[in-house]
XYZ file of C-alpha atoms in Angstrom:
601
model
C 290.758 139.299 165.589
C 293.214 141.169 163.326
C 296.534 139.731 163.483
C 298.199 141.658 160.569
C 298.027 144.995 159.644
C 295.912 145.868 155.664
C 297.274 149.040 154.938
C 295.464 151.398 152.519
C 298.089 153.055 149.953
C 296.950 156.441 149.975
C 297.922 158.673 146.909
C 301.167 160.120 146.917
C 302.043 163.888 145.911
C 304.065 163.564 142.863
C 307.486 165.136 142.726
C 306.953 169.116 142.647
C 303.376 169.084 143.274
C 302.299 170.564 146.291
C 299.071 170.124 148.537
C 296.918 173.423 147.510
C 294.012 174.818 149.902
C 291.741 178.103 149.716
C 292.696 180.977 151.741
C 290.913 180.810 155.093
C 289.482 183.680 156.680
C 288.769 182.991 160.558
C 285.976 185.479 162.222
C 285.437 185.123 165.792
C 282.043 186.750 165.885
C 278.478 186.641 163.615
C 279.254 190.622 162.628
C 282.859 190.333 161.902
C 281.785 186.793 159.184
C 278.855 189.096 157.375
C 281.187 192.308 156.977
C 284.540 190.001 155.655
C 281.787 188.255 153.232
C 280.492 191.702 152.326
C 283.222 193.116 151.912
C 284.836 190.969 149.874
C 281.876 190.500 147.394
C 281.716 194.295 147.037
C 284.775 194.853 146.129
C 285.281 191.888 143.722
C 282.234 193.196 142.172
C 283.434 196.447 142.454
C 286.669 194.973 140.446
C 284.742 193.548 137.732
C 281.774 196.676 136.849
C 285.033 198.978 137.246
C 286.204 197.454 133.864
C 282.445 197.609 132.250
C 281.751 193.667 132.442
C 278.488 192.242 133.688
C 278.535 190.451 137.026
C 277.014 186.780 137.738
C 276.204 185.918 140.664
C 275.078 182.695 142.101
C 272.827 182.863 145.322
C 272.654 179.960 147.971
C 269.664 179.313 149.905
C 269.660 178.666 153.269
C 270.839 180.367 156.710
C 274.791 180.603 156.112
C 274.590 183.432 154.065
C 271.869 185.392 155.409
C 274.102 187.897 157.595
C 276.456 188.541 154.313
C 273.111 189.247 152.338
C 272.193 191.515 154.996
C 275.367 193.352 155.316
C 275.307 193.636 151.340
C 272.173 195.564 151.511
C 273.092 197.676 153.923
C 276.296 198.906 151.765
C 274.640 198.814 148.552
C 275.387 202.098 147.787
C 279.305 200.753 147.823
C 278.718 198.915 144.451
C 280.101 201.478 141.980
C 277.781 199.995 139.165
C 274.927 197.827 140.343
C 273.072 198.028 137.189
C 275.851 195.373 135.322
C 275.169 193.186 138.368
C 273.107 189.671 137.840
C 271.605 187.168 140.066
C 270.498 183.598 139.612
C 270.415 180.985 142.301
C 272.790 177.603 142.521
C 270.037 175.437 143.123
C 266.087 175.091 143.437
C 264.736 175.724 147.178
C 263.892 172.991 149.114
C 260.876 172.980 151.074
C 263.227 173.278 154.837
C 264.169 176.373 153.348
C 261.640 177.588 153.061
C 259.197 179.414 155.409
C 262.386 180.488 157.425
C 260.894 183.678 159.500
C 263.233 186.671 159.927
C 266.039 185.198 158.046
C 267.487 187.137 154.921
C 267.704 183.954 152.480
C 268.797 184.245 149.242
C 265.175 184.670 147.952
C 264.412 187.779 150.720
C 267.599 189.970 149.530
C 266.550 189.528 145.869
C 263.494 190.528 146.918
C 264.530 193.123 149.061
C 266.932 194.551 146.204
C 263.850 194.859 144.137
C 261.616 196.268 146.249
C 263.949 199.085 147.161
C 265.049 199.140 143.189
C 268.694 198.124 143.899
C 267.542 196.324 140.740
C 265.158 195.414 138.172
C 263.740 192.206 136.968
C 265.475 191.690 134.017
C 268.913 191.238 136.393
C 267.478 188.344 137.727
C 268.622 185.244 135.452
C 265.315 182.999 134.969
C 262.937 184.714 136.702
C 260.724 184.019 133.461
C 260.950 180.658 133.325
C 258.051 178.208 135.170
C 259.629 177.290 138.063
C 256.840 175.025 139.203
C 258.179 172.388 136.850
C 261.586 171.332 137.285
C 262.443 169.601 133.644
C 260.996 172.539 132.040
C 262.965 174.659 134.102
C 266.230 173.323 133.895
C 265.878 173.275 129.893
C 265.196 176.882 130.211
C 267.328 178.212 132.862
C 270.080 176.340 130.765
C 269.379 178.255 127.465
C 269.641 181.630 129.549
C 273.224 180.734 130.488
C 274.184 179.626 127.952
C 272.963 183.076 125.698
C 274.281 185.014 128.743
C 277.853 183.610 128.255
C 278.072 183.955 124.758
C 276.983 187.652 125.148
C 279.455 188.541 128.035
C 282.200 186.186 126.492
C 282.636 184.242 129.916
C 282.523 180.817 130.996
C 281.655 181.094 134.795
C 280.261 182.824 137.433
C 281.670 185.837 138.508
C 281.038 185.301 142.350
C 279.205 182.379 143.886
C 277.930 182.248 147.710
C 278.411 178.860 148.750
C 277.970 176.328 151.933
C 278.024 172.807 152.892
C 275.393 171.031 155.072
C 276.723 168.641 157.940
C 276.583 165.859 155.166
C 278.723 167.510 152.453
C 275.522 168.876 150.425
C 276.917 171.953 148.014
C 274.008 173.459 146.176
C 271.851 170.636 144.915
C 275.093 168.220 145.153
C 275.267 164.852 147.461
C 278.158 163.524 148.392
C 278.644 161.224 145.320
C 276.109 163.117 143.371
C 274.891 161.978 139.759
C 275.796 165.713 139.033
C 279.509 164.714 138.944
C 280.360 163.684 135.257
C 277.678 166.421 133.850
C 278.509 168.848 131.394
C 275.532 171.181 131.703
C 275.107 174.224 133.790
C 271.757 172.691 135.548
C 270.575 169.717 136.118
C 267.977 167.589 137.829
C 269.238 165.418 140.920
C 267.359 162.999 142.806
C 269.387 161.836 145.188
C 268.645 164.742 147.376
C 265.593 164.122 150.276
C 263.754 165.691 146.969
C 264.122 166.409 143.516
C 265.372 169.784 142.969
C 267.799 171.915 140.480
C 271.404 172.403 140.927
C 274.325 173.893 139.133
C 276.685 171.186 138.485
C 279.962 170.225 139.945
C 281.743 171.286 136.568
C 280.010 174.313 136.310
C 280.648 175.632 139.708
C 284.063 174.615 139.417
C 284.261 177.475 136.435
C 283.541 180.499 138.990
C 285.995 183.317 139.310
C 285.490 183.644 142.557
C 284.415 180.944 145.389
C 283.065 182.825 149.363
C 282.537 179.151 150.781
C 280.549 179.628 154.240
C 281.448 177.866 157.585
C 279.112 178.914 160.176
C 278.246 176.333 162.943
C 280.046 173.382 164.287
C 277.571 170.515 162.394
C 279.906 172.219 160.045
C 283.110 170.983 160.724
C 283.295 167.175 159.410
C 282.094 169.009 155.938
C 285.319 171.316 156.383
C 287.654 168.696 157.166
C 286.317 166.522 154.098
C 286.825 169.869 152.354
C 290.765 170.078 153.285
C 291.696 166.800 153.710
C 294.879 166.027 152.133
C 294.292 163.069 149.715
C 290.777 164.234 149.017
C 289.315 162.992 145.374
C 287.122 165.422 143.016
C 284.824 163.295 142.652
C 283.074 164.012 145.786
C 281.078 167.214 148.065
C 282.386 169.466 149.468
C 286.118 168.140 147.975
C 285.557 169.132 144.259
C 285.567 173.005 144.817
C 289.034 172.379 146.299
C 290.283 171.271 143.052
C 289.978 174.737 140.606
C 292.590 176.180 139.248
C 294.574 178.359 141.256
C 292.291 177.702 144.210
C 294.141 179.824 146.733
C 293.285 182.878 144.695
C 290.172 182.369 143.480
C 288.830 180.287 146.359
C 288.087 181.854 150.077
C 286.561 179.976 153.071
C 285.015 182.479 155.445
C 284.513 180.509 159.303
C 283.341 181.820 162.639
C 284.274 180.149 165.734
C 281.402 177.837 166.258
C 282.500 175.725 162.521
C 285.769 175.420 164.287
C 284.495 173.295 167.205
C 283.061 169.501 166.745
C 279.378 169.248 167.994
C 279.805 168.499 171.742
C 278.084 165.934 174.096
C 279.004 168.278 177.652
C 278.243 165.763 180.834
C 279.105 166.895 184.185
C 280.554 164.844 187.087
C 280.721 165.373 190.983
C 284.277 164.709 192.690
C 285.079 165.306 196.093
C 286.998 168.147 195.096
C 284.541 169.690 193.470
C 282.541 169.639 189.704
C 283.994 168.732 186.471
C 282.723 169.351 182.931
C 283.589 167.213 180.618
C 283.261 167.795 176.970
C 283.104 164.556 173.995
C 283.509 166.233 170.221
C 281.496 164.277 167.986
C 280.865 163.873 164.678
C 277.644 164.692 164.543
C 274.872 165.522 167.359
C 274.390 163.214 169.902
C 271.312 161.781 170.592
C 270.396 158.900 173.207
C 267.408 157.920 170.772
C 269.885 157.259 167.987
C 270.991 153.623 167.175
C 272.850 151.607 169.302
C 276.363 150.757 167.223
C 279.694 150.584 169.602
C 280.692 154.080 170.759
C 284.608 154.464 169.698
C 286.138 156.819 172.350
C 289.296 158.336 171.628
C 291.502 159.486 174.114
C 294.607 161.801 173.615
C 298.047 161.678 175.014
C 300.903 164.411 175.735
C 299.563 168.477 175.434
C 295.991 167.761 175.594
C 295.802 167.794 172.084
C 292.678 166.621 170.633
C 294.322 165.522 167.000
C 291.439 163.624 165.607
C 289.902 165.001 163.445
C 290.606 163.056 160.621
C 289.348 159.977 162.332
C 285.948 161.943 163.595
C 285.285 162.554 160.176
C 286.043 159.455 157.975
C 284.827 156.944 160.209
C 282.055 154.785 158.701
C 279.239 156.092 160.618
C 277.315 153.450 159.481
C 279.160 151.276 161.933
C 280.387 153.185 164.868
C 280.073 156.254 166.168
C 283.593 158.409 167.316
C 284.092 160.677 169.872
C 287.183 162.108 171.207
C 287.621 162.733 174.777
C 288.598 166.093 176.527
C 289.705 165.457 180.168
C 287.244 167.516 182.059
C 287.834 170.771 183.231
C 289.980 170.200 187.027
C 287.842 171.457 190.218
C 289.968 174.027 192.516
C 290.881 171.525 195.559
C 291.885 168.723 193.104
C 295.670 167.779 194.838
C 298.286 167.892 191.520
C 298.981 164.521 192.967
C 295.574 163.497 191.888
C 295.227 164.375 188.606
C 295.734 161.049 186.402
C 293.100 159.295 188.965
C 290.896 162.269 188.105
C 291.435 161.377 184.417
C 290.787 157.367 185.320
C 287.547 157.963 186.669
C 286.570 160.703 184.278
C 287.224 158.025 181.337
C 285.149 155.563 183.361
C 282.236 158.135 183.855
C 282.180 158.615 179.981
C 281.584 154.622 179.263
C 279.087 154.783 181.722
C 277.173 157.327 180.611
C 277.714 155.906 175.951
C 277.291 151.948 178.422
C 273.815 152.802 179.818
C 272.133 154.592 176.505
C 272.988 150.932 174.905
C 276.194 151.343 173.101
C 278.791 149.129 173.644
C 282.184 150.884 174.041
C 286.066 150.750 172.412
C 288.658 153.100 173.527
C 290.962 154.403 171.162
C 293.917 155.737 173.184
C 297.129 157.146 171.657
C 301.102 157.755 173.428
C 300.864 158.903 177.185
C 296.779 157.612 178.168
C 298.620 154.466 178.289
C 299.614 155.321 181.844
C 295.669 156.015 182.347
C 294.967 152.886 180.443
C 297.323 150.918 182.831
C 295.935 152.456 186.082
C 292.428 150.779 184.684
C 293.900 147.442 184.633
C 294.726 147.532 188.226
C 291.519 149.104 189.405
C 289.051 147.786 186.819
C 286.776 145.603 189.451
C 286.029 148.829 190.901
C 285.504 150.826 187.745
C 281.707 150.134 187.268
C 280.950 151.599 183.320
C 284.567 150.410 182.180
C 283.565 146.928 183.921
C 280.229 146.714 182.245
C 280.752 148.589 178.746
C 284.145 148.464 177.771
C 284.287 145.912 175.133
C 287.752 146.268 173.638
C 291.092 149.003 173.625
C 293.472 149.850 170.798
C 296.460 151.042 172.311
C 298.175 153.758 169.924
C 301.845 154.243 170.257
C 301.757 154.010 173.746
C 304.027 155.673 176.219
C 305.865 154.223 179.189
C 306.794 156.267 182.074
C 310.066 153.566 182.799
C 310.760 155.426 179.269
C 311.325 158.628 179.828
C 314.705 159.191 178.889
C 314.263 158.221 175.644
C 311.270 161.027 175.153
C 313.541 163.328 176.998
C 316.813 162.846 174.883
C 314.695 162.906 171.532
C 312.772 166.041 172.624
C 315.311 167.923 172.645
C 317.149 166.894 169.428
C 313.930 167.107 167.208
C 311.858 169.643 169.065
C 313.602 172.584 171.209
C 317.687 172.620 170.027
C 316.360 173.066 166.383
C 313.821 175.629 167.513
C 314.591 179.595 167.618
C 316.317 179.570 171.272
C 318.613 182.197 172.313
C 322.299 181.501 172.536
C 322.512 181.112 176.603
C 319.268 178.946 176.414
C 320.501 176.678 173.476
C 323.582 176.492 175.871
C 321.300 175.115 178.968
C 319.338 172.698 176.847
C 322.683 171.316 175.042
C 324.320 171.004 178.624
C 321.222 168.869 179.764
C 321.587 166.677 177.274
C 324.866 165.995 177.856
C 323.727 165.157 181.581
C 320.656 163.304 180.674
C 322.774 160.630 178.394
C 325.170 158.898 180.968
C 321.636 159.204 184.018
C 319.613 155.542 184.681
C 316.383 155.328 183.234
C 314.790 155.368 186.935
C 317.022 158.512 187.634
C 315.775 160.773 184.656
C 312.266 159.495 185.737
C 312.681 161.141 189.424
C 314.153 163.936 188.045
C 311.250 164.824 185.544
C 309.007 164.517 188.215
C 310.360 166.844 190.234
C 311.142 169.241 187.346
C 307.239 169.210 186.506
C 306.710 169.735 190.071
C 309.168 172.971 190.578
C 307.437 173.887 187.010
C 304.081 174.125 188.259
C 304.408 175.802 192.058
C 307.434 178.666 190.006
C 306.489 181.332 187.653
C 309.388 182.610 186.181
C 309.872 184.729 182.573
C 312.625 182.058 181.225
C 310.145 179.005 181.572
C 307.125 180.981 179.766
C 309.364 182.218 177.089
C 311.072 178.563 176.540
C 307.601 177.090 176.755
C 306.352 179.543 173.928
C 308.875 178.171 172.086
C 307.973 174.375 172.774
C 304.442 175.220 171.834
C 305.646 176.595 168.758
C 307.972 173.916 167.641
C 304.841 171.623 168.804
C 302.878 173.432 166.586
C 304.892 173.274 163.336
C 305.623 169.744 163.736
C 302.054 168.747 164.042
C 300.857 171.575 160.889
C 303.452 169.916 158.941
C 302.145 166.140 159.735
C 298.880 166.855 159.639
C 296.152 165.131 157.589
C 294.112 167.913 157.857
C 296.752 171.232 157.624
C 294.911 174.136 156.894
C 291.291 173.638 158.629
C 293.538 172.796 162.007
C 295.588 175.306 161.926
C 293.590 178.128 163.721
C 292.155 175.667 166.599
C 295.428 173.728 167.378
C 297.077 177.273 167.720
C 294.436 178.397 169.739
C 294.384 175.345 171.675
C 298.081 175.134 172.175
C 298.688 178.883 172.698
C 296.888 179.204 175.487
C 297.570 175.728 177.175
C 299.577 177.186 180.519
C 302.748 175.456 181.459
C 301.181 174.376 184.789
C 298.482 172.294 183.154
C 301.314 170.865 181.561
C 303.667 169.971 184.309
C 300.535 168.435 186.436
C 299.737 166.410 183.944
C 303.141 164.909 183.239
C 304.202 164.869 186.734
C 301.253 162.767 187.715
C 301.592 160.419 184.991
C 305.167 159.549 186.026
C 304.615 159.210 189.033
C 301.851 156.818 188.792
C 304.079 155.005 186.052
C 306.665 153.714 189.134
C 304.681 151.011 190.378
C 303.074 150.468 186.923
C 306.368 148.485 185.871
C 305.494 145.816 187.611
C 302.384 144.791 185.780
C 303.147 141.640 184.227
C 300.127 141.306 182.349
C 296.782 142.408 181.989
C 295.077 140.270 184.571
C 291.875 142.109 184.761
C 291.303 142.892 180.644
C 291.673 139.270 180.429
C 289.172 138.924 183.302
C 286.815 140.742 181.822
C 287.474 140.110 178.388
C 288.428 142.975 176.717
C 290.230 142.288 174.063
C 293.462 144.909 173.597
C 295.071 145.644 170.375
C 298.419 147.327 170.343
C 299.746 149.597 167.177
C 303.906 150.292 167.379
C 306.452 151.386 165.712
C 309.970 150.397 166.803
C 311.652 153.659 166.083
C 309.449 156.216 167.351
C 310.985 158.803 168.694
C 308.381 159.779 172.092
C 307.078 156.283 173.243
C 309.717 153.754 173.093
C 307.514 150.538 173.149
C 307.767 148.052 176.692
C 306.178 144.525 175.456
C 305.795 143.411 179.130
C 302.720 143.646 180.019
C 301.264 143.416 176.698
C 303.114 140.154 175.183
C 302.050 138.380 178.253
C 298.388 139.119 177.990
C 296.325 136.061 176.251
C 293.657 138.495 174.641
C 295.922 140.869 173.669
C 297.685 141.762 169.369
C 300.914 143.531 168.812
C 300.520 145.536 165.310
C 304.205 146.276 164.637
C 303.461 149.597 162.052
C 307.114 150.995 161.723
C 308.094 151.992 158.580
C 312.003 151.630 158.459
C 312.765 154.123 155.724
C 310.439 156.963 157.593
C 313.097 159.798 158.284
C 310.437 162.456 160.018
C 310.376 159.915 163.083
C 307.539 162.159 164.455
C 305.732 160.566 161.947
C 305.886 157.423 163.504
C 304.759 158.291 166.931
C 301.688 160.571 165.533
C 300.773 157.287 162.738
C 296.942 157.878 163.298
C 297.241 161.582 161.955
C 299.275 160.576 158.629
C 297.712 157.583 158.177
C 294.009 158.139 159.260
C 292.571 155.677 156.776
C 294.809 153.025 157.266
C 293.662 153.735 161.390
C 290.268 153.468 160.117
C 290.116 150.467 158.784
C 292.427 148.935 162.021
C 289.373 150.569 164.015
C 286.675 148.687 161.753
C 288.406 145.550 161.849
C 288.954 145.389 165.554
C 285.593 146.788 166.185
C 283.697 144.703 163.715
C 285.704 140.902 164.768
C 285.135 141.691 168.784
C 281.113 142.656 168.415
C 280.995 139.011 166.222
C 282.668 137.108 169.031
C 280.154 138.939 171.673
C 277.250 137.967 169.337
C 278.880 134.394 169.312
């Protein structure tokens, strides 16, 4: 078992040098993404013709940018010089592009251009070169570029239409593609399902301007790999990310559907009615697919499914992550009722990854340690958790006999530095005066029944202070995140619309059940059934002061002390998985890989 924490070093931001993303254009609908990609395309073309320059531009294949091609034919007649406009295509066709039936792929809208003489042959770049051989084309598509940009005295493309599969392919370019390190304009690649043609990493990374297409959630690993703070540019889709003056010359156009994970969706009976519960995944679930250990993530205060960084950098080749919603909560459900509702939702999940053959870790982080403690009492009863559950990592966990602490350090670091007015500052600041000298059990009770009166009252001064607590919320976690940019627009939307009632159930029912969970002395029943726990926590964090009983007391279970004394931005140190996701990684692998070799034992 791990019994000291390897942490990865990740790069630091030198002094003055600041993270840099492309601008980010969210669409909500298919019509709204193909008239923004239009639009923008016409008039940087528009831009460049205007000045009497010839326009480059580089074609994807595939379905991404079919609408934009569509929409650009239909507003043709917007281009103010279309004859000083050229097209050539970023990579050789592969043969599951091809064939696609009422779908305007890059090679349709040439054609279509042509056949309504939008344009002529000769503005197609290597249509006269034998395409049926790759070598020969690549040595002659390479000449044409090369003449063109000596004519035109460029270096780049003056527009490129570009996507990303789910597994980071850009163009003709892998992952770690042997195009990296090339200083040509085309070459051959091989490390593709085929051989085929692609512009190279260096030569993309010379366009003026970048429309980088996000279309459907298989999309959204490729995105965050695309954002992610200490990304390298040696890698797809990372490298684009890495031009010069990016946020100008670099926009990423997404609908809704690359903003959400792929989903497993199961659905559970209760005697209060149906739930649906909803597991983002990496990539497409499929019971047929191998059987490695199912890591199950499970979120804490908010409802805030912060993972991504973990759903996308796992090594896939050894487990597979998911991250847990709580289900959606049936009418009749008593507020009293919700954690147990959350219990046996969690056990209805391992049951479900238990039976298709994986075995199961849960990855829990700050207040699912209250649900994670409810298990432990009723765990002979829990029949997939029983079976499947094979170990827990315990991340920053909460503790309801804690309270105070979160209370007191909630409002110094999230609403009396937020934008409050003057008789509302006043109420908070006189709080917190009362709150200081109050018992531990005391400013327990009286949460709970705050949360209670929260949720049965509807009152404008709670909304408008909650607004604010969602917004402070929000900031904190933008400016922690791994992930800053591509999280921004769901997190919001998330958090925006999260009502204060879902809030107050869920915290009153968590306290509530923490009362008698104080008097766990030790994990009786993960011992029982051996499931090995391993605890990460950090001695000053500011929302889940750490309670070693029962955890120091349990034989199968490893404290991971991760503070880092010189942290000031203590928020840090309660969300550690989302500014250190590699370092969490690697935890994950470790744990995961040491408790499958003592079940194989």
């Amino acid at each position: 078992m791990v019994n000291q924490l390897e942490k990865i070093v990740l790069p630091k931001l030198t002094e003055g040098e600041q993270y840099a993303a492309p601008k980010t254009v969210h669409l909500n609908n298919q019509a709204e993404f193909s008239a923004a990609v239009g639009i923008d395309f016409i008039q940087t073309a528009n831009e460049v013709t205007g000045k009497g320059n010839k326009f480059l531009v580089g074609l994807s294949h595939g379905i991404s940018p079919s609408g934009p091609y569509q929409y650009i034919l239909d507003h043709y007649e917007e281009i103010n010089h279309p004859e000083l406009i050229h097209y050539t295509f970023v990579n050789s066709k592969l043969q599951r592009q091809r064939g696609l039936i009422e779908v305007k792929d890059a090679v349709a809208f040439v054609k279509e251009l042509l056949r309504t003489e939008k344009i002529t042959k000769d503005q197609i770049i290597g249509r006269s070169v034998d395409r049926d051989n790759l070598d020969v084309y690549r040595k002659g598509i390479n000449k044409l570029l090369k003449d063109y940009f000596k004519q035109s005295e460029k270096r780049g493309l003056d527009y490129v239409f570009l996507a990303s599969d789910p597994n980071g392919l850009v163009a003709g370019i892998t992952r770690e593609s042997e195009a990296f390190g090339s200083s040509e304009f085309v070459v051959k690649v091989t490390d593709t399902k085929e051989p085929e043609l692609t512009f190279t990493p260096q030569f993309l990374t010379q366009s003026h301007r970048i429309a980088f297409l996000a279309t459907k959630a298989d999309k959204r690993r490729a995105l965050a790999w695309l954002y992610y703070k200490w990304a390298t540019p040696d890698k797809s889709p990372e490298f684009l990310r890495f031009i010069d003056d990016v946020e100008a010359r670099m926009t990423v156009f997404v609908d809704d559907r690359a903003l959400t994970w792929p989903q497993l969706i199961l659905s559970r009976r209760t005697d209060y009615g149906s739930t649906t519960i909803k597991i983002d995944m990496a990539e497409p679930f499929s019971v047929s697919q191998s059987k490695k250990p199912v890591v199950l993530m499970i979120h804490g205060f908010l409802g805030l499914n912060s993972f991504d960084a973990l759903l996308s950098f796992s090594p896939d080749e050894e487990y597979i992550p998911a991250a847990l919603h709580f289900g959606t909560i049936p009418y009749q459900l008593p507020m009293s009722q919700y954690s147990q509702f959350v219990v046996e939702n969690i056990d209805y999940v391992v049951d479900y990854f238990g039976k298709h053959g994986h075995p199961v870790y849960i990855f829990d982080h700050s207040m699912a340690n209250i649900y994670m403690l409810m298990i432990e009492e009723q765990l002979p009863k829990l029949n997939g958790i029983k079976r499947y559950l094979k170990g827990r990592i315990a991340s920053n966990p909460f503790f309801g006999s804690e309270v105070k602490h979160t209370t007191i350090n909630f409002l110094d670091k999230v609403l009396l530095p937020g934008k409050l007015s003057f008789s509302d500052r006043m109420v908070f600041k006189a709080s917190r005066k009362a709150i200081a000298p109050q018992s531990k059990s005391f400013n327990r009770e009286m949460s709970i029944q705050l949360n209670k009166w929260l949720v049965k009252k509807d009152n404008i001064i709670t909304e408008k202070v909650w607004m604010e607590i969602k917004k402070r919320v929000i900031a904190i976690v933008m400016d922690l995140d791994s992930l800053p940019e591509l999280n921004r627009i769901p997190l919001t939307h998330t958090v925006m619309k999260l009502p204060i009632k879902l809030f107050a159930i869920q915290i009153q029912s968590a306290l509530r059940e923490s009362k008698h969970l104080d008097n766990l002395e030790k994990l009786s029943n993960y011992e029982k059934f051996k499931i090995p726990t391993l605890v990460l926590k950090s001695s000053i964090d500011p929302i889940a002061k750490f309670v070693y009983k029962p955890y120091e007391y349990t034989e199968n279970c490893t404290i991971l002390d991760i503070t880092n004394y010189d942290e000031r931005d203590l928020f840090k140190e309660h969300l550690y998985y989302l500014i250190r996701p590699q370092t969490t990684i690697n935890v994950i692998r470790q744990f995961v890989e040491a408790t499958e070799a003592t079940h194989a034992d």
